[in-house]
């Protein structure tokens, strides 16, 4: 939805500002880790991978520095506008259903956390060329 898109954009801007202010270089694409997705709410964490935390940098009121545990995950690729990513999720769900990985919508929870990685900048890349990697944690 547009509310989720606006919240994600704002969160990623906050993370980018923190990196700039603290002179921390990103070492990978920005991402959003979805911790909960229900009809009532979507809970996510906006993140950018960094090589190391400079010793003089600590968490701010809006940004905390942490690690994501290693895991195995399925990776899918969405090409095109962010607003169309739901079509890719529909194809992912059909693929999982055909393999017995999902029987009901509640089964999506077993692939959490899920995250999206944004490989190019929507400010400088035509919508049709945007690339989003979608990761589903393997149970």
PDB file of C-alpha atoms in Angstrom:
ATOM      1  CA  UNK A   1       0.000   0.000   0.000  1.00  0.00           C
ATOM      2  CA  UNK A   2       1.034   3.624  -0.285  1.00  0.00           C
ATOM      3  CA  UNK A   3       1.183   3.977   3.513  1.00  0.00           C
ATOM      4  CA  UNK A   4       3.696   1.121   3.751  1.00  0.00           C
ATOM      5  CA  UNK A   5       5.716   2.568   0.871  1.00  0.00           C
ATOM      6  CA  UNK A   6       5.813   5.988   2.551  1.00  0.00           C
ATOM      7  CA  UNK A   7       6.845   4.463   5.889  1.00  0.00           C
ATOM      8  CA  UNK A   8       9.599   2.396   4.236  1.00  0.00           C
ATOM      9  CA  UNK A   9      10.912   5.436   2.335  1.00  0.00           C
ATOM     10  CA  UNK A  10      10.980   7.536   5.501  1.00  0.00           C
ATOM     11  CA  UNK A  11      12.737   4.788   7.478  1.00  0.00           C
ATOM     12  CA  UNK A  12      15.392   4.294   4.787  1.00  0.00           C
ATOM     13  CA  UNK A  13      15.997   8.075   4.680  1.00  0.00           C
ATOM     14  CA  UNK A  14      16.492   8.040   8.463  1.00  0.00           C
ATOM     15  CA  UNK A  15      19.051   5.222   8.173  1.00  0.00           C
ATOM     16  CA  UNK A  16      20.863   6.968   5.297  1.00  0.00           C
ATOM     17  CA  UNK A  17      21.039  10.212   7.291  1.00  0.00           C
ATOM     18  CA  UNK A  18      22.489   8.327  10.281  1.00  0.00           C
ATOM     19  CA  UNK A  19      25.165   6.808   8.036  1.00  0.00           C
ATOM     20  CA  UNK A  20      26.090  10.197   6.551  1.00  0.00           C
ATOM     21  CA  UNK A  21      26.201  11.975   9.917  1.00  0.00           C
ATOM     22  CA  UNK A  22      28.384   9.227  11.399  1.00  0.00           C
ATOM     23  CA  UNK A  23      30.558   8.816   8.269  1.00  0.00           C
ATOM     24  CA  UNK A  24      29.681   5.138   7.914  1.00  0.00           C
ATOM     25  CA  UNK A  25      29.848   3.571   4.457  1.00  0.00           C
ATOM     26  CA  UNK A  26      27.239   1.090   3.316  1.00  0.00           C
ATOM     27  CA  UNK A  27      28.680  -2.162   1.929  1.00  0.00           C
ATOM     28  CA  UNK A  28      25.494  -3.413   0.319  1.00  0.00           C
ATOM     29  CA  UNK A  29      22.032  -2.482  -0.853  1.00  0.00           C
ATOM     30  CA  UNK A  30      19.420  -1.071   1.531  1.00  0.00           C
ATOM     31  CA  UNK A  31      16.853  -3.553   2.692  1.00  0.00           C
ATOM     32  CA  UNK A  32      13.663  -3.879   4.649  1.00  0.00           C
ATOM     33  CA  UNK A  33      13.207  -6.829   6.986  1.00  0.00           C
ATOM     34  CA  UNK A  34       9.544  -7.687   7.541  1.00  0.00           C
ATOM     35  CA  UNK A  35       9.013  -8.992  11.070  1.00  0.00           C
ATOM     36  CA  UNK A  36       5.217  -9.143  10.966  1.00  0.00           C
ATOM     37  CA  UNK A  37       2.620  -8.779   8.241  1.00  0.00           C
ATOM     38  CA  UNK A  38      -1.005  -9.043   9.285  1.00  0.00           C
ATOM     39  CA  UNK A  39      -4.219  -7.392   8.068  1.00  0.00           C
ATOM     40  CA  UNK A  40      -3.933  -5.073  11.097  1.00  0.00           C
ATOM     41  CA  UNK A  41      -0.261  -4.089  10.914  1.00  0.00           C
ATOM     42  CA  UNK A  42       3.050  -4.392   9.145  1.00  0.00           C
ATOM     43  CA  UNK A  43       6.187  -4.318  11.292  1.00  0.00           C
ATOM     44  CA  UNK A  44       9.526  -3.876   9.583  1.00  0.00           C
ATOM     45  CA  UNK A  45      13.098  -2.817  10.121  1.00  0.00           C
ATOM     46  CA  UNK A  46      14.906  -0.682   7.543  1.00  0.00           C
ATOM     47  CA  UNK A  47      18.573  -1.624   7.300  1.00  0.00           C
ATOM     48  CA  UNK A  48      21.787  -1.032   5.420  1.00  0.00           C
ATOM     49  CA  UNK A  49      24.731  -3.425   5.732  1.00  0.00           C
ATOM     50  CA  UNK A  50      27.990  -1.934   7.019  1.00  0.00           C
ATOM     51  CA  UNK A  51      31.438  -3.524   7.344  1.00  0.00           C
ATOM     52  CA  UNK A  52      32.104  -2.469  10.925  1.00  0.00           C
ATOM     53  CA  UNK A  53      30.821  -0.071  13.540  1.00  0.00           C
ATOM     54  CA  UNK A  54      33.209   2.764  14.240  1.00  0.00           C
ATOM     55  CA  UNK A  55      34.011   2.710  17.981  1.00  0.00           C
ATOM     56  CA  UNK A  56      32.785   6.272  18.561  1.00  0.00           C
ATOM     57  CA  UNK A  57      29.336   5.589  17.066  1.00  0.00           C
ATOM     58  CA  UNK A  58      26.382   4.510  19.147  1.00  0.00           C
ATOM     59  CA  UNK A  59      22.664   4.077  18.586  1.00  0.00           C
ATOM     60  CA  UNK A  60      20.484   7.145  18.134  1.00  0.00           C
ATOM     61  CA  UNK A  61      16.882   7.657  19.156  1.00  0.00           C
ATOM     62  CA  UNK A  62      15.760   6.381  15.726  1.00  0.00           C
ATOM     63  CA  UNK A  63      18.545   4.028  14.610  1.00  0.00           C
ATOM     64  CA  UNK A  64      20.150   1.062  16.325  1.00  0.00           C
ATOM     65  CA  UNK A  65      23.134  -0.896  15.095  1.00  0.00           C
ATOM     66  CA  UNK A  66      22.799  -4.657  15.146  1.00  0.00           C
ATOM     67  CA  UNK A  67      23.434  -7.854  13.275  1.00  0.00           C
ATOM     68  CA  UNK A  68      21.179 -10.188  11.412  1.00  0.00           C
ATOM     69  CA  UNK A  69      21.897 -13.831  12.185  1.00  0.00           C
ATOM     70  CA  UNK A  70      23.121 -16.039   9.372  1.00  0.00           C
ATOM     71  CA  UNK A  71      20.434 -18.147   7.783  1.00  0.00           C
ATOM     72  CA  UNK A  72      19.562 -20.015   4.640  1.00  0.00           C
ATOM     73  CA  UNK A  73      16.968 -18.344   2.467  1.00  0.00           C
ATOM     74  CA  UNK A  74      15.165 -18.611  -0.825  1.00  0.00           C
ATOM     75  CA  UNK A  75      15.902 -15.662  -3.136  1.00  0.00           C
ATOM     76  CA  UNK A  76      13.521 -14.320  -5.752  1.00  0.00           C
ATOM     77  CA  UNK A  77      13.899 -11.309  -8.040  1.00  0.00           C
ATOM     78  CA  UNK A  78      11.256  -8.692  -8.830  1.00  0.00           C
ATOM     79  CA  UNK A  79      11.907  -6.425 -11.804  1.00  0.00           C
ATOM     80  CA  UNK A  80       9.846  -3.292 -12.229  1.00  0.00           C
ATOM     81  CA  UNK A  81       7.914  -0.797 -10.120  1.00  0.00           C
ATOM     82  CA  UNK A  82       7.685  -1.365  -6.388  1.00  0.00           C
ATOM     83  CA  UNK A  83       3.908  -1.044  -6.608  1.00  0.00           C
ATOM     84  CA  UNK A  84       3.861  -4.275  -8.652  1.00  0.00           C
ATOM     85  CA  UNK A  85       5.904  -6.363  -6.192  1.00  0.00           C
ATOM     86  CA  UNK A  86       2.678  -7.991  -4.970  1.00  0.00           C
ATOM     87  CA  UNK A  87       2.461  -9.805  -8.338  1.00  0.00           C
ATOM     88  CA  UNK A  88       5.876 -11.335  -7.675  1.00  0.00           C
ATOM     89  CA  UNK A  89       4.720 -12.400  -4.197  1.00  0.00           C
ATOM     90  CA  UNK A  90       1.666 -14.018  -5.804  1.00  0.00           C
ATOM     91  CA  UNK A  91       3.978 -16.019  -8.100  1.00  0.00           C
ATOM     92  CA  UNK A  92       6.185 -16.928  -5.130  1.00  0.00           C
ATOM     93  CA  UNK A  93       3.131 -18.160  -3.238  1.00  0.00           C
ATOM     94  CA  UNK A  94       1.992 -20.252  -6.220  1.00  0.00           C
ATOM     95  CA  UNK A  95       5.501 -21.733  -6.498  1.00  0.00           C
ATOM     96  CA  UNK A  96       5.566 -22.550  -2.772  1.00  0.00           C
ATOM     97  CA  UNK A  97       2.040 -24.037  -2.897  1.00  0.00           C
ATOM     98  CA  UNK A  98       3.012 -26.288  -5.798  1.00  0.00           C
ATOM     99  CA  UNK A  99       5.845 -27.671  -3.650  1.00  0.00           C
ATOM    100  CA  UNK A 100       3.815 -28.022  -0.435  1.00  0.00           C
ATOM    101  CA  UNK A 101       5.612 -25.106   1.228  1.00  0.00           C
ATOM    102  CA  UNK A 102       2.415 -23.146   1.834  1.00  0.00           C
ATOM    103  CA  UNK A 103      -1.055 -24.509   2.378  1.00  0.00           C
ATOM    104  CA  UNK A 104      -2.724 -21.527   4.099  1.00  0.00           C
ATOM    105  CA  UNK A 105      -1.846 -17.823   4.370  1.00  0.00           C
ATOM    106  CA  UNK A 106      -0.694 -18.473   7.954  1.00  0.00           C
ATOM    107  CA  UNK A 107       2.113 -20.662   6.545  1.00  0.00           C
ATOM    108  CA  UNK A 108       3.921 -17.526   5.333  1.00  0.00           C
ATOM    109  CA  UNK A 109       5.055 -17.021   8.947  1.00  0.00           C
ATOM    110  CA  UNK A 110       7.439 -19.981   8.687  1.00  0.00           C
ATOM    111  CA  UNK A 111       9.495 -18.001   6.141  1.00  0.00           C
ATOM    112  CA  UNK A 112      10.063 -15.094   8.520  1.00  0.00           C
ATOM    113  CA  UNK A 113      11.865 -12.933   8.743  1.00  0.00           C
ATOM    114  CA  UNK A 114      11.460 -12.079   5.074  1.00  0.00           C
ATOM    115  CA  UNK A 115      13.335  -9.197   3.557  1.00  0.00           C
ATOM    116  CA  UNK A 116      13.601  -7.168   0.410  1.00  0.00           C
ATOM    117  CA  UNK A 117      16.856  -5.764  -0.919  1.00  0.00           C
ATOM    118  CA  UNK A 118      16.681  -2.748  -3.245  1.00  0.00           C
ATOM    119  CA  UNK A 119      19.490  -2.964  -5.798  1.00  0.00           C
ATOM    120  CA  UNK A 120      19.060   0.377  -7.530  1.00  0.00           C
ATOM    121  CA  UNK A 121      17.908   3.869  -6.651  1.00  0.00           C
ATOM    122  CA  UNK A 122      14.341   4.780  -7.664  1.00  0.00           C
ATOM    123  CA  UNK A 123      15.425   8.438  -7.874  1.00  0.00           C
ATOM    124  CA  UNK A 124      17.830   7.677 -10.739  1.00  0.00           C
ATOM    125  CA  UNK A 125      16.503   4.425 -12.236  1.00  0.00           C
ATOM    126  CA  UNK A 126      13.442   4.138 -14.503  1.00  0.00           C
ATOM    127  CA  UNK A 127      10.675   2.199 -12.738  1.00  0.00           C
ATOM    128  CA  UNK A 128      10.783  -0.554 -15.346  1.00  0.00           C
ATOM    129  CA  UNK A 129      14.450  -1.205 -14.489  1.00  0.00           C
ATOM    130  CA  UNK A 130      14.138  -1.355 -10.684  1.00  0.00           C
ATOM    131  CA  UNK A 131      15.391  -4.624  -9.207  1.00  0.00           C
ATOM    132  CA  UNK A 132      14.241  -5.937  -5.833  1.00  0.00           C
ATOM    133  CA  UNK A 133      15.541  -9.157  -4.361  1.00  0.00           C
ATOM    134  CA  UNK A 134      13.077 -10.936  -2.082  1.00  0.00           C
ATOM    135  CA  UNK A 135      14.415 -13.347   0.546  1.00  0.00           C
ATOM    136  CA  UNK A 136      12.379 -15.894   2.488  1.00  0.00           C
ATOM    137  CA  UNK A 137      14.126 -17.504   5.443  1.00  0.00           C
ATOM    138  CA  UNK A 138      14.098 -21.267   5.166  1.00  0.00           C
ATOM    139  CA  UNK A 139      12.489 -23.018   8.140  1.00  0.00           C
TER     140      UNK A 139
END
